Coordinates of C-alpha atoms in Angstrom, one line a residue:
Chain P
M1 CA 66.6 -94.5 -77.7
S2 CA 67.4 -91.6 -75.5
D3 CA 66.5 -88.6 -77.7
I4 CA 63.6 -86.3 -77.4
L5 CA 61.5 -85.3 -80.4
A6 CA 59.6 -82.0 -79.8
V7 CA 57.1 -80.5 -82.1
A8 CA 56.8 -76.7 -82.8
D9 CA 53.5 -74.9 -83.0
H10 CA 52.8 -72.1 -85.4
R11 CA 49.8 -70.3 -86.9
R12 CA 49.3 -67.9 -89.7
G13 CA 53.0 -67.3 -90.2
E14 CA 54.1 -67.0 -86.6
L15 CA 55.8 -69.5 -84.3
R16 CA 53.8 -69.6 -81.1
D17 CA 55.5 -69.0 -77.7
V18 CA 55.0 -72.6 -76.7
S19 CA 57.5 -73.6 -79.4
Y20 CA 60.2 -71.9 -77.4
E21 CA 58.9 -73.3 -74.2
I22 CA 58.9 -76.8 -75.6
I23 CA 62.6 -76.4 -76.4
T24 CA 63.2 -75.7 -72.7
A25 CA 61.1 -78.7 -71.6
G26 CA 62.7 -80.9 -74.2
R27 CA 66.3 -79.9 -73.3
E28 CA 65.6 -80.6 -69.6
L29 CA 64.3 -84.0 -70.4
A30 CA 67.1 -84.8 -72.9
D31 CA 69.7 -83.9 -70.2
Q32 CA 68.0 -86.5 -68.0
T33 CA 67.9 -89.2 -70.6
G34 CA 71.3 -88.3 -71.9
G35 CA 70.1 -87.8 -75.4
E36 CA 69.7 -85.1 -78.1
L37 CA 66.9 -82.7 -78.5
H38 CA 65.3 -82.9 -81.9
L39 CA 62.7 -80.3 -82.9
V40 CA 60.4 -80.7 -85.9
I41 CA 58.7 -77.9 -87.7
I42 CA 55.9 -79.0 -90.0
S43 CA 54.2 -76.8 -92.7
G44 CA 54.4 -73.1 -93.3
T45 CA 57.6 -71.2 -94.0
V46 CA 59.7 -73.9 -92.4
D47 CA 63.1 -72.5 -93.2
E48 CA 62.3 -69.2 -91.6
F49 CA 60.8 -70.9 -88.6
A50 CA 63.9 -73.1 -88.3
E51 CA 66.1 -70.0 -88.1
K52 CA 63.9 -68.6 -85.3
A53 CA 63.7 -71.8 -83.4
N54 CA 67.4 -72.4 -83.5
R55 CA 68.0 -71.5 -79.9
D56 CA 70.2 -72.8 -77.2
G57 CA 69.6 -76.4 -76.4
V58 CA 68.3 -77.7 -79.7
D59 CA 70.6 -80.3 -81.4
V60 CA 68.7 -81.0 -84.6
I61 CA 65.8 -79.2 -86.4
H62 CA 63.8 -81.2 -88.9
T63 CA 61.7 -79.3 -91.4
V64 CA 58.8 -80.8 -93.2
D65 CA 57.9 -78.5 -96.1
H66 CA 54.3 -79.5 -96.8
G67 CA 51.4 -77.0 -97.0
E68 CA 51.0 -73.7 -95.3
E69 CA 48.7 -74.2 -92.3
F70 CA 48.2 -76.8 -89.7
N71 CA 46.5 -80.1 -90.8
H72 CA 46.3 -82.9 -88.2
D73 CA 46.7 -85.7 -90.8
V74 CA 49.8 -84.1 -92.2
Y75 CA 51.2 -83.7 -88.7
T76 CA 50.3 -87.2 -87.7
Q77 CA 51.9 -88.8 -90.7
A78 CA 55.1 -86.6 -90.6
I79 CA 55.7 -87.1 -86.9
S80 CA 55.1 -90.9 -87.1
Q81 CA 57.5 -91.2 -90.0
L82 CA 60.1 -89.1 -88.3
Y83 CA 59.7 -91.1 -85.1
D84 CA 60.4 -94.3 -87.1
E85 CA 63.5 -92.6 -88.6
C86 CA 65.0 -91.1 -85.4
G87 CA 63.7 -93.5 -82.7
P88 CA 63.3 -91.0 -79.9
Q89 CA 62.5 -92.1 -76.3
F90 CA 59.8 -89.4 -75.8
V91 CA 57.7 -87.2 -78.1
L92 CA 56.7 -83.8 -76.8
A93 CA 53.9 -81.8 -78.2
P94 CA 52.3 -78.5 -77.0
N95 CA 49.0 -79.0 -75.2
S96 CA 47.5 -76.4 -77.5
V97 CA 44.3 -76.7 -79.4
N98 CA 46.2 -78.0 -82.4
G99 CA 48.5 -80.2 -80.2
L100 CA 45.4 -81.9 -78.9
D101 CA 44.3 -82.4 -82.5
Y102 CA 47.2 -84.5 -83.5
A103 CA 49.2 -85.8 -80.4
P104 CA 46.6 -88.4 -79.4
A105 CA 46.5 -89.6 -83.1
V106 CA 50.3 -89.9 -83.1
A107 CA 50.3 -91.9 -79.9
N108 CA 47.6 -94.2 -81.4
E109 CA 49.4 -94.6 -84.7
L110 CA 52.7 -95.4 -82.9
D111 CA 51.0 -97.5 -80.2
L112 CA 52.5 -95.4 -77.4
P113 CA 51.0 -94.2 -74.1
I114 CA 50.0 -90.5 -74.0
V115 CA 50.0 -88.2 -71.0
T116 CA 48.5 -84.8 -71.7
D117 CA 48.6 -81.3 -70.1
T118 CA 51.7 -81.9 -68.1
V119 CA 53.2 -79.2 -65.9
G120 CA 56.4 -81.1 -65.0
L121 CA 58.4 -83.9 -66.6
E122 CA 61.1 -86.2 -65.3
S123 CA 62.8 -89.3 -66.6
D124 CA 65.5 -91.7 -65.6
G125 CA 66.0 -92.4 -69.3
E126 CA 63.5 -95.3 -69.5
T127 CA 60.4 -94.1 -67.6
L128 CA 58.5 -90.9 -67.9
V129 CA 57.1 -89.3 -64.8
A130 CA 54.7 -86.5 -65.3
N131 CA 53.0 -83.9 -63.1
R132 CA 49.6 -82.8 -64.1
E133 CA 46.5 -81.3 -62.5
M134 CA 43.1 -82.9 -61.9
Y135 CA 39.7 -81.5 -60.9
G136 CA 40.2 -78.2 -62.6
G137 CA 43.5 -77.5 -60.8
K138 CA 42.3 -78.4 -57.3
V139 CA 45.0 -81.1 -57.0
E140 CA 48.3 -81.9 -58.7
T141 CA 49.1 -85.5 -59.4
T142 CA 52.2 -87.5 -60.2
V143 CA 51.6 -90.0 -63.1
E144 CA 54.1 -92.7 -64.0
V145 CA 54.1 -93.9 -67.5
D146 CA 55.0 -97.6 -68.1
S147 CA 58.7 -98.0 -69.0
G148 CA 59.4 -97.2 -72.6
P149 CA 58.7 -94.5 -75.2
A150 CA 55.7 -92.2 -74.7
V151 CA 54.0 -89.1 -76.0
A152 CA 53.5 -86.1 -73.6
T153 CA 51.9 -82.7 -74.2
I154 CA 53.1 -79.7 -72.2
R155 CA 50.9 -76.9 -70.8
S156 CA 51.8 -73.5 -72.1
A157 CA 53.6 -71.0 -69.9
E158 CA 54.8 -73.7 -67.5
W159 CA 58.4 -73.8 -68.8
P160 CA 60.4 -70.6 -69.6
T161 CA 61.1 -69.8 -73.3
A162 CA 64.5 -70.9 -74.6
E163 CA 66.7 -68.0 -75.4
G164 CA 70.1 -67.5 -77.0
T165 CA 71.2 -68.5 -80.5
G166 CA 71.7 -72.2 -81.0
D167 CA 73.8 -74.2 -83.3
A168 CA 71.4 -76.9 -84.3
S169 CA 71.8 -78.6 -87.6
I170 CA 68.8 -78.0 -89.8
E171 CA 67.7 -81.0 -91.9
A172 CA 64.9 -81.2 -94.4
F173 CA 62.8 -84.3 -93.8
D174 CA 61.1 -85.7 -96.8
A175 CA 57.9 -87.0 -95.3
D176 CA 55.8 -89.2 -97.6
I177 CA 52.4 -87.6 -97.1
D178 CA 49.5 -89.7 -98.3
E179 CA 47.0 -87.0 -99.5
D180 CA 44.2 -89.6 -99.8
A181 CA 44.3 -90.0 -96.0
V182 CA 43.8 -86.3 -95.4
G183 CA 40.1 -86.1 -94.6
S184 CA 39.9 -82.5 -93.4
S185 CA 40.7 -79.1 -94.9
V186 CA 41.0 -75.6 -93.5
N187 CA 39.1 -72.9 -95.4
G188 CA 40.2 -69.9 -93.4
F189 CA 40.4 -68.2 -90.0
E190 CA 38.2 -65.7 -88.3
E191 CA 38.9 -63.4 -85.5
V192 CA 36.1 -63.4 -83.1
G193 CA 35.4 -60.9 -80.3
G194 CA 35.6 -57.8 -82.4
G195 CA 32.9 -55.2 -81.9
D196 CA 32.3 -52.2 -79.9
V197 CA 34.7 -52.7 -77.0
D198 CA 38.3 -53.8 -76.8
I199 CA 38.8 -55.0 -73.3
S200 CA 42.6 -55.3 -73.9
E201 CA 42.7 -51.5 -74.1
A202 CA 41.0 -50.9 -70.7
D203 CA 42.9 -49.4 -67.7
V204 CA 40.4 -50.9 -65.2
L205 CA 38.5 -54.1 -65.7
V206 CA 35.6 -55.3 -63.6
S207 CA 35.5 -59.0 -64.5
V208 CA 32.7 -61.4 -63.5
G209 CA 32.6 -65.2 -63.4
R210 CA 30.4 -68.2 -62.5
G211 CA 29.8 -66.9 -59.0
I212 CA 27.2 -64.4 -60.3
E213 CA 24.9 -67.4 -60.7
E214 CA 22.1 -65.8 -62.8
E215 CA 22.0 -63.5 -65.8
E216 CA 19.8 -60.9 -64.1
N217 CA 22.5 -60.6 -61.3
L218 CA 24.9 -59.1 -63.9
D219 CA 23.2 -55.7 -63.2
I220 CA 25.1 -55.3 -59.9
I221 CA 28.4 -55.8 -61.8
R222 CA 27.4 -53.3 -64.5
D223 CA 26.5 -50.8 -61.8
L224 CA 30.0 -51.2 -60.3
A225 CA 31.7 -50.9 -63.6
D226 CA 29.7 -47.7 -64.3
A227 CA 30.6 -46.3 -60.8
L228 CA 34.3 -47.0 -61.3
D229 CA 34.2 -45.8 -65.0
A230 CA 35.7 -49.3 -65.7
T231 CA 35.1 -51.8 -68.5
L232 CA 33.1 -54.9 -68.0
S233 CA 34.8 -58.3 -68.8
S234 CA 34.2 -61.9 -67.8
S235 CA 35.5 -65.4 -67.6
R236 CA 34.4 -68.1 -70.0
P237 CA 31.2 -69.5 -68.4
I238 CA 29.5 -66.1 -68.7
V239 CA 30.2 -66.0 -72.5
D240 CA 29.3 -69.7 -72.9
N241 CA 25.9 -68.9 -71.3
G242 CA 25.4 -66.1 -73.8
W243 CA 25.1 -63.5 -71.0
L244 CA 28.0 -61.4 -72.5
P245 CA 29.4 -61.3 -76.0
K246 CA 32.6 -63.1 -76.9
N247 CA 34.6 -59.8 -77.0
R248 CA 34.3 -59.5 -73.3
Q249 CA 36.0 -62.9 -72.6
V250 CA 39.4 -62.8 -70.8
G251 CA 41.5 -65.9 -71.1
Q252 CA 43.3 -68.4 -73.4
S253 CA 40.5 -68.5 -76.0
G254 CA 39.5 -64.9 -75.4
K255 CA 41.6 -61.8 -74.9
V256 CA 44.8 -61.3 -73.0
V257 CA 44.5 -58.2 -70.9
T258 CA 47.0 -56.2 -68.9
P259 CA 45.0 -53.4 -67.1
D260 CA 46.3 -51.3 -64.2
V261 CA 43.6 -52.9 -62.0
Y262 CA 41.7 -56.1 -62.6
I263 CA 38.8 -56.9 -60.2
A264 CA 37.9 -60.5 -60.4
I265 CA 34.4 -61.1 -59.0
G266 CA 33.2 -64.6 -58.5
I267 CA 36.0 -66.0 -60.7
S268 CA 37.8 -69.1 -59.4
G269 CA 40.8 -68.6 -61.7
A270 CA 41.0 -71.6 -63.9
V271 CA 44.4 -71.8 -65.6
Q272 CA 42.8 -70.8 -69.0
H273 CA 41.5 -67.6 -67.4
V274 CA 44.7 -66.8 -65.5
A275 CA 46.6 -67.1 -68.8
G276 CA 44.6 -64.1 -70.0
M277 CA 45.0 -61.7 -67.0
K278 CA 48.0 -62.6 -64.9
G279 CA 49.9 -59.6 -66.5
S280 CA 47.6 -57.1 -64.8
D281 CA 49.3 -54.6 -62.5
T282 CA 47.0 -55.0 -59.5
I283 CA 44.6 -57.9 -59.1
V284 CA 41.7 -57.8 -56.7
A285 CA 39.7 -61.0 -56.1
I286 CA 36.2 -61.1 -54.5
N287 CA 35.3 -64.7 -53.8
T288 CA 33.9 -66.8 -50.9
D289 CA 36.4 -69.6 -51.6
E290 CA 39.8 -68.8 -49.9
N291 CA 41.4 -71.7 -51.8
A292 CA 40.3 -70.6 -55.2
P293 CA 43.3 -70.6 -57.6
I294 CA 42.7 -66.9 -58.3
M295 CA 44.1 -66.2 -54.8
D296 CA 47.5 -67.5 -55.9
I297 CA 47.9 -64.5 -58.2
A298 CA 45.7 -61.9 -56.5
D299 CA 47.3 -59.0 -54.7
Y300 CA 44.2 -58.1 -52.7
A301 CA 41.3 -60.3 -51.7
I302 CA 37.9 -60.2 -49.9
Y303 CA 36.7 -63.6 -48.8
D304 CA 33.0 -62.8 -48.8
D305 CA 29.8 -63.1 -50.7
L306 CA 29.9 -60.9 -53.9
F307 CA 26.3 -60.1 -53.4
D308 CA 27.1 -58.3 -50.2
V309 CA 30.5 -56.8 -51.2
V310 CA 29.7 -55.5 -54.7
P311 CA 26.7 -53.3 -53.9
A312 CA 28.6 -51.9 -50.9
L313 CA 31.6 -51.1 -53.1
T314 CA 29.4 -49.5 -55.7
E315 CA 27.9 -47.3 -53.0
E316 CA 31.4 -46.1 -52.1
F317 CA 31.7 -44.4 -55.5
Q318 CA 28.2 -42.9 -55.8
Chain I
M1 CA 16.3 -78.3 -93.9
A2 CA 18.7 -81.2 -94.2
T3 CA 20.1 -81.7 -97.7
H4 CA 21.7 -85.0 -97.1
E5 CA 20.1 -88.2 -98.4
T6 CA 20.0 -90.5 -95.4
M7 CA 19.4 -89.7 -91.7
M8 CA 22.4 -89.8 -89.5
K9 CA 23.0 -91.9 -86.4
I10 CA 24.9 -90.1 -83.6
L11 CA 26.8 -91.6 -80.8
V12 CA 27.6 -89.3 -77.8
T13 CA 30.2 -90.2 -75.2
V14 CA 28.9 -89.3 -71.8
K15 CA 30.9 -89.3 -68.6
E16 CA 29.9 -88.9 -65.0
V17 CA 32.7 -86.9 -63.5
A18 CA 33.7 -86.6 -59.9
T19 CA 33.4 -83.1 -58.4
V20 CA 35.3 -81.9 -55.4
E21 CA 34.2 -79.5 -52.6
D22 CA 36.2 -76.4 -51.9
E23 CA 37.6 -77.8 -48.8
F24 CA 38.9 -81.4 -49.0
D25 CA 41.4 -83.9 -47.8
I26 CA 43.6 -86.2 -49.9
D27 CA 43.7 -89.9 -48.9
G28 CA 46.7 -91.6 -50.6
T29 CA 46.3 -91.0 -54.3
A30 CA 42.6 -90.0 -54.2
I31 CA 40.4 -87.3 -52.7
A32 CA 38.6 -88.7 -49.6
D33 CA 35.1 -89.9 -50.5
Q34 CA 33.2 -87.6 -48.3
Y35 CA 34.4 -84.5 -50.4
L36 CA 33.4 -86.0 -53.7
G37 CA 30.2 -85.5 -55.7
A38 CA 29.2 -86.6 -59.1
D39 CA 27.9 -84.7 -62.1
L40 CA 27.4 -85.0 -65.8
N41 CA 30.6 -83.8 -67.5
E42 CA 30.1 -80.2 -68.5
W43 CA 31.5 -80.6 -72.0
D44 CA 29.4 -83.7 -72.6
D45 CA 26.3 -81.7 -71.8
Y46 CA 27.0 -79.5 -74.8
A47 CA 27.7 -82.6 -76.9
I48 CA 24.3 -84.1 -76.0
E49 CA 22.6 -80.8 -76.8
E50 CA 24.2 -80.7 -80.2
A51 CA 23.1 -84.2 -81.0
V52 CA 19.6 -83.6 -79.8
Q53 CA 19.4 -80.4 -81.9
L54 CA 20.6 -82.4 -85.0
Q55 CA 17.8 -84.8 -84.4
E56 CA 15.3 -82.0 -84.0
D57 CA 16.5 -80.4 -87.2
G58 CA 15.8 -83.7 -89.0
V59 CA 19.4 -84.4 -89.7
A60 CA 19.8 -87.3 -87.3
D61 CA 17.3 -90.0 -86.6
E62 CA 18.9 -91.7 -83.6
V63 CA 21.0 -90.4 -80.7
V64 CA 22.7 -93.1 -78.6
T65 CA 24.9 -92.3 -75.6
V66 CA 27.8 -94.5 -74.3
T67 CA 29.2 -94.3 -70.8
I68 CA 32.0 -96.2 -69.1
G69 CA 30.9 -96.3 -65.5
P70 CA 29.3 -98.2 -62.6
E71 CA 25.6 -98.6 -61.8
D72 CA 25.8 -95.4 -59.6
C73 CA 26.1 -93.3 -62.7
E74 CA 22.8 -94.3 -64.2
Q75 CA 21.1 -91.2 -62.8
T76 CA 23.5 -89.1 -64.9
I77 CA 22.9 -91.2 -68.0
R78 CA 19.2 -90.8 -67.5
Q79 CA 19.8 -87.0 -67.6
A80 CA 21.1 -87.4 -71.1
L81 CA 18.1 -89.5 -72.0
A82 CA 15.7 -87.0 -70.4
K83 CA 17.3 -84.3 -72.6
G84 CA 16.4 -86.3 -75.7
A85 CA 18.9 -89.1 -76.4
D86 CA 17.0 -92.2 -77.5
R87 CA 18.9 -94.9 -75.7
A88 CA 22.0 -95.5 -73.7
I89 CA 24.8 -98.0 -73.4
R90 CA 26.7 -98.3 -70.1
V91 CA 29.9 -100.3 -70.1
W92 CA 31.1 -101.8 -66.8
D93 CA 33.1 -104.7 -65.7
D94 CA 34.4 -106.1 -62.5
S95 CA 37.9 -105.5 -63.9
L96 CA 37.1 -101.7 -63.9
E97 CA 36.3 -101.7 -60.2
G98 CA 39.0 -99.8 -58.2
V99 CA 40.9 -98.5 -61.3
D100 CA 41.9 -95.0 -60.1
L101 CA 43.0 -93.7 -63.5
L102 CA 41.6 -95.1 -66.8
D103 CA 44.0 -93.8 -69.4
V104 CA 43.4 -92.7 -72.9
G105 CA 44.5 -96.0 -74.5
A106 CA 42.1 -98.0 -72.3
K107 CA 39.1 -95.7 -73.0
T108 CA 39.9 -95.9 -76.7
D109 CA 40.0 -99.7 -76.7
I110 CA 36.6 -99.9 -74.9
L111 CA 34.8 -97.2 -76.9
R112 CA 36.2 -98.6 -80.1
A113 CA 34.2 -101.8 -79.6
V114 CA 31.0 -99.8 -79.0
V115 CA 31.5 -97.6 -82.1
E116 CA 32.2 -100.7 -84.2
E117 CA 28.9 -102.3 -82.9
E118 CA 26.8 -99.1 -83.3
D119 CA 28.4 -97.9 -86.6
P120 CA 27.4 -94.2 -86.2
D121 CA 27.9 -91.5 -88.8
L122 CA 29.0 -89.0 -86.2
V123 CA 30.5 -89.4 -82.7
L124 CA 30.4 -86.4 -80.4
S125 CA 32.5 -86.3 -77.3
G126 CA 33.3 -83.4 -74.9
V127 CA 36.6 -81.7 -75.4
Q128 CA 37.7 -83.0 -72.0
S129 CA 36.4 -84.3 -68.8
G130 CA 36.3 -82.1 -65.7
D131 CA 38.0 -84.6 -63.5
D132 CA 41.1 -86.2 -65.2
S133 CA 41.1 -83.7 -68.1
F134 CA 43.1 -85.7 -70.6
G135 CA 41.3 -84.1 -73.6
A136 CA 42.6 -86.8 -75.8
T137 CA 40.1 -89.7 -76.0
G138 CA 38.0 -88.4 -78.9
V139 CA 40.9 -87.9 -81.2
S140 CA 42.6 -91.1 -80.1
L141 CA 39.3 -93.0 -80.8
A142 CA 38.9 -91.5 -84.3
A143 CA 42.5 -92.3 -85.2
D144 CA 42.1 -95.9 -83.9
L145 CA 39.0 -96.5 -86.0
G146 CA 40.3 -94.8 -89.1
L147 CA 37.6 -92.1 -88.8
Q148 CA 38.1 -88.4 -89.5
W149 CA 38.1 -86.0 -86.6
G150 CA 38.1 -82.4 -85.3
A151 CA 39.2 -81.3 -81.9
V152 CA 37.7 -78.3 -79.9
V153 CA 34.7 -77.6 -82.1
N154 CA 32.6 -74.6 -81.1
D155 CA 30.3 -74.4 -84.2
L156 CA 28.8 -77.1 -86.4
E157 CA 26.7 -76.5 -89.4
H158 CA 23.7 -78.8 -89.6
D159 CA 23.5 -79.4 -93.4
F160 CA 26.4 -81.8 -93.9
E161 CA 26.6 -81.2 -97.7
D162 CA 28.4 -84.0 -99.6
G163 CA 28.9 -85.9 -96.4
T164 CA 31.1 -83.2 -94.9
A165 CA 30.8 -81.5 -91.5
S166 CA 31.6 -77.8 -91.6
V167 CA 32.9 -76.8 -88.2
R168 CA 34.8 -74.1 -86.4
R169 CA 37.6 -75.1 -84.2
E170 CA 38.3 -72.7 -81.3
L171 CA 42.0 -71.8 -81.4
E172 CA 43.7 -69.7 -78.7
G173 CA 43.5 -65.9 -78.6
G174 CA 40.0 -65.5 -80.1
V175 CA 40.8 -67.1 -83.5
E176 CA 38.5 -69.7 -85.0
E177 CA 39.6 -72.1 -87.8
L178 CA 37.0 -72.9 -90.4
T179 CA 37.4 -76.6 -91.3
N180 CA 35.6 -79.2 -93.4
I181 CA 35.7 -82.7 -92.1
E182 CA 34.6 -85.8 -94.0
L183 CA 32.1 -88.2 -92.3
P184 CA 32.1 -90.5 -90.5
A185 CA 34.0 -88.5 -87.9
V186 CA 34.5 -87.8 -84.2
L187 CA 34.1 -84.2 -83.1
T188 CA 35.2 -83.0 -79.7
I189 CA 32.7 -80.4 -78.5
Q190 CA 33.7 -77.2 -76.7
T191 CA 31.5 -75.5 -74.2
G192 CA 29.5 -72.6 -75.6
I193 CA 28.6 -74.3 -78.9
N194 CA 25.0 -74.2 -77.9
E195 CA 22.8 -73.7 -74.8
P196 CA 22.2 -77.0 -73.1
R197 CA 18.6 -77.4 -72.2
Y198 CA 17.2 -78.4 -68.8
A199 CA 15.3 -81.7 -69.0
S200 CA 11.6 -81.3 -68.9
L201 CA 9.4 -83.2 -66.5
R202 CA 8.0 -85.1 -69.4
G203 CA 11.5 -85.8 -70.6
I204 CA 12.5 -87.1 -67.2
R205 CA 9.4 -89.4 -67.1
Q206 CA 10.2 -90.7 -70.6
A207 CA 13.8 -91.3 -69.8
Q208 CA 12.8 -93.9 -67.2
R209 CA 11.3 -96.0 -70.0
K210 CA 14.2 -95.6 -72.4
E211 CA 16.6 -98.5 -73.1
L212 CA 19.8 -98.5 -71.0
D213 CA 21.8 -101.4 -72.1
V214 CA 24.7 -102.6 -69.8
Q215 CA 27.6 -104.3 -71.5
S216 CA 30.6 -106.0 -69.9
L217 CA 34.0 -106.0 -71.6
A218 CA 33.4 -109.7 -72.5
D219 CA 30.1 -108.7 -74.2
L220 CA 32.0 -106.2 -76.3
G221 CA 34.8 -108.6 -77.0
V222 CA 37.4 -106.4 -75.2
D223 CA 40.2 -108.1 -73.4
E224 CA 40.0 -107.1 -69.7
G225 CA 43.8 -106.5 -69.7
V226 CA 43.2 -103.2 -71.4
V227 CA 41.9 -101.6 -68.2
E228 CA 45.4 -101.6 -66.7
G229 CA 46.6 -99.1 -69.2
D230 CA 50.0 -97.5 -69.4
L231 CA 49.7 -94.8 -66.7
T232 CA 49.8 -95.2 -62.9
L233 CA 48.7 -92.5 -60.5
T234 CA 51.5 -92.4 -57.9
G235 CA 50.9 -89.2 -56.1
M236 CA 48.3 -86.5 -55.4
F237 CA 48.9 -83.3 -53.5
E238 CA 47.5 -79.8 -53.2
P239 CA 49.4 -77.5 -55.5
E240 CA 51.8 -75.2 -53.7
T241 CA 50.4 -71.8 -53.5
E242 CA 52.6 -68.8 -53.9
S243 CA 49.9 -66.5 -52.6
D244 CA 51.0 -63.3 -50.9
V245 CA 47.6 -61.8 -51.1
T246 CA 46.5 -59.0 -48.7
V247 CA 43.2 -59.9 -47.3
F248 CA 40.6 -57.2 -46.3
E249 CA 38.8 -58.5 -43.2
G250 CA 35.5 -57.5 -41.7
G251 CA 31.9 -57.2 -42.8
A252 CA 31.0 -56.3 -46.4
D253 CA 30.7 -52.6 -45.6
N254 CA 34.0 -52.6 -44.0
T255 CA 35.9 -54.6 -46.6
A256 CA 34.2 -52.6 -49.4
G257 CA 35.5 -49.4 -47.7
Q258 CA 39.0 -50.7 -47.5
L259 CA 38.9 -51.8 -51.2
A260 CA 37.5 -48.4 -52.2
D261 CA 40.4 -46.7 -50.5
L262 CA 42.8 -48.9 -52.3
L263 CA 41.1 -48.3 -55.7
R264 CA 41.2 -44.5 -55.1
E265 CA 44.9 -44.8 -54.3
K266 CA 45.4 -46.6 -57.6
G267 CA 43.7 -43.8 -59.4
V268 CA 40.5 -45.6 -60.1
A269 CA 37.5 -43.2 -60.1
P270 CA 39.2 -40.7 -57.7

């Protein structure tokens, strides 16, 4: 009972980056518990995925060849059965949209505690101690899980991806999937956010967030974007409110952008947003809150009211 | 028009979340009281709206909310009633006083008892709460009850043909998964699925007269030992900042001028 069982994430024929990050997180934890790192790959072209995931640090890769795409019932059954077979101390899953669709069910099925969205993990072999944020990233907490096995989900981009070719043994696991218990089915996928503008192609983005307060105030942001010959983008709340179309959304569920200059106006910088723009060359933040998380990655900042700064900036270019 | 045969009953999980001011102090493993506020959880606002719209579309005939929280949060619960929910259940217990982190397992045990009592066709919960952000209770609850589920739903069709919910799940990177889920089910609702309404004055007046039923753990037949849970909050601190930001100082005209110079230097609109 000292092994780690980590679950890979893939979609539409591609292993997602978090699959390589979870190898790093799992290896670190296995070194602390003195056990082996087992990785399980469920559904899709599992043999091909197993080759790719065979990187430094993995001891055993289990493949479950069942169906093409993600199904939470298949995942829950397969992981629970593999858990019973391998008896790991901790189960790690990605804190992805799909991870959150099966990890709580696995914990419930196995009657284990679950701690989600962790950004740090430590163990003495018996007890899991996790770091995670609360209040939208305003604080970080340390959470101790009762001694014994547990399920944890890891936030993406917190651990580096595992590199280097590994020498894991690859074993097919013959999970006994009860099809009658599968109560949901996937009919397809749709790319959203197409349309007239591709913000990921822009050299300069003027990006607006919750600080704009009202839809009619967007005009001052549009005026700035026009004056700078830049492209308008936004954080999630603006799109949720229906003020801008989905193709303007920067972030985890929107587009990842890497412009030369990213001007974040009234954007606090929630982790989901930062995931979509941290690769920008130069980041400028205009925000009254000096402690906003956006300031951690901004290169330049103005701590002032956007309603004063933005019109003044526009005027500079007219 | 609804094409199903019977009207649905919907249970919405509603949480009052703690909000934190920009400047705050940490006192032990909690944020000092004077910096805390309270609000309806943002994700739950969308779940309530979706339920109320299902009722307005003639698909549902009853919308019930359930909240785990002390008497102080009744104002937040009344907000949900003012927006159109029919009645509310509030679960509270002396044993819940002073619990600083109610974990997923504990919430599941408590909410399960309410779902069993209410027997809804559909349970809507927010994807996560804005304070502890576990994002796991809805799925855990469904699995515990043997119901079907879907996490991170940003579109729900209102016709429920053949007792099935047709949803879109919002995956990362602007991709949506089109999924059919058999009822009864728990759906965790993502922001942006609809436009939550503001409560009307009439709604607010009516909410005062709607039933708000308070239940203890004993009333629900839940052992009070569940509140202890498996997780203990042992530390809280401000995240280390690695900020090396250059700050432009001065009045707006001054800072705008400095930023304009920088932008020209970077080749923006020279």
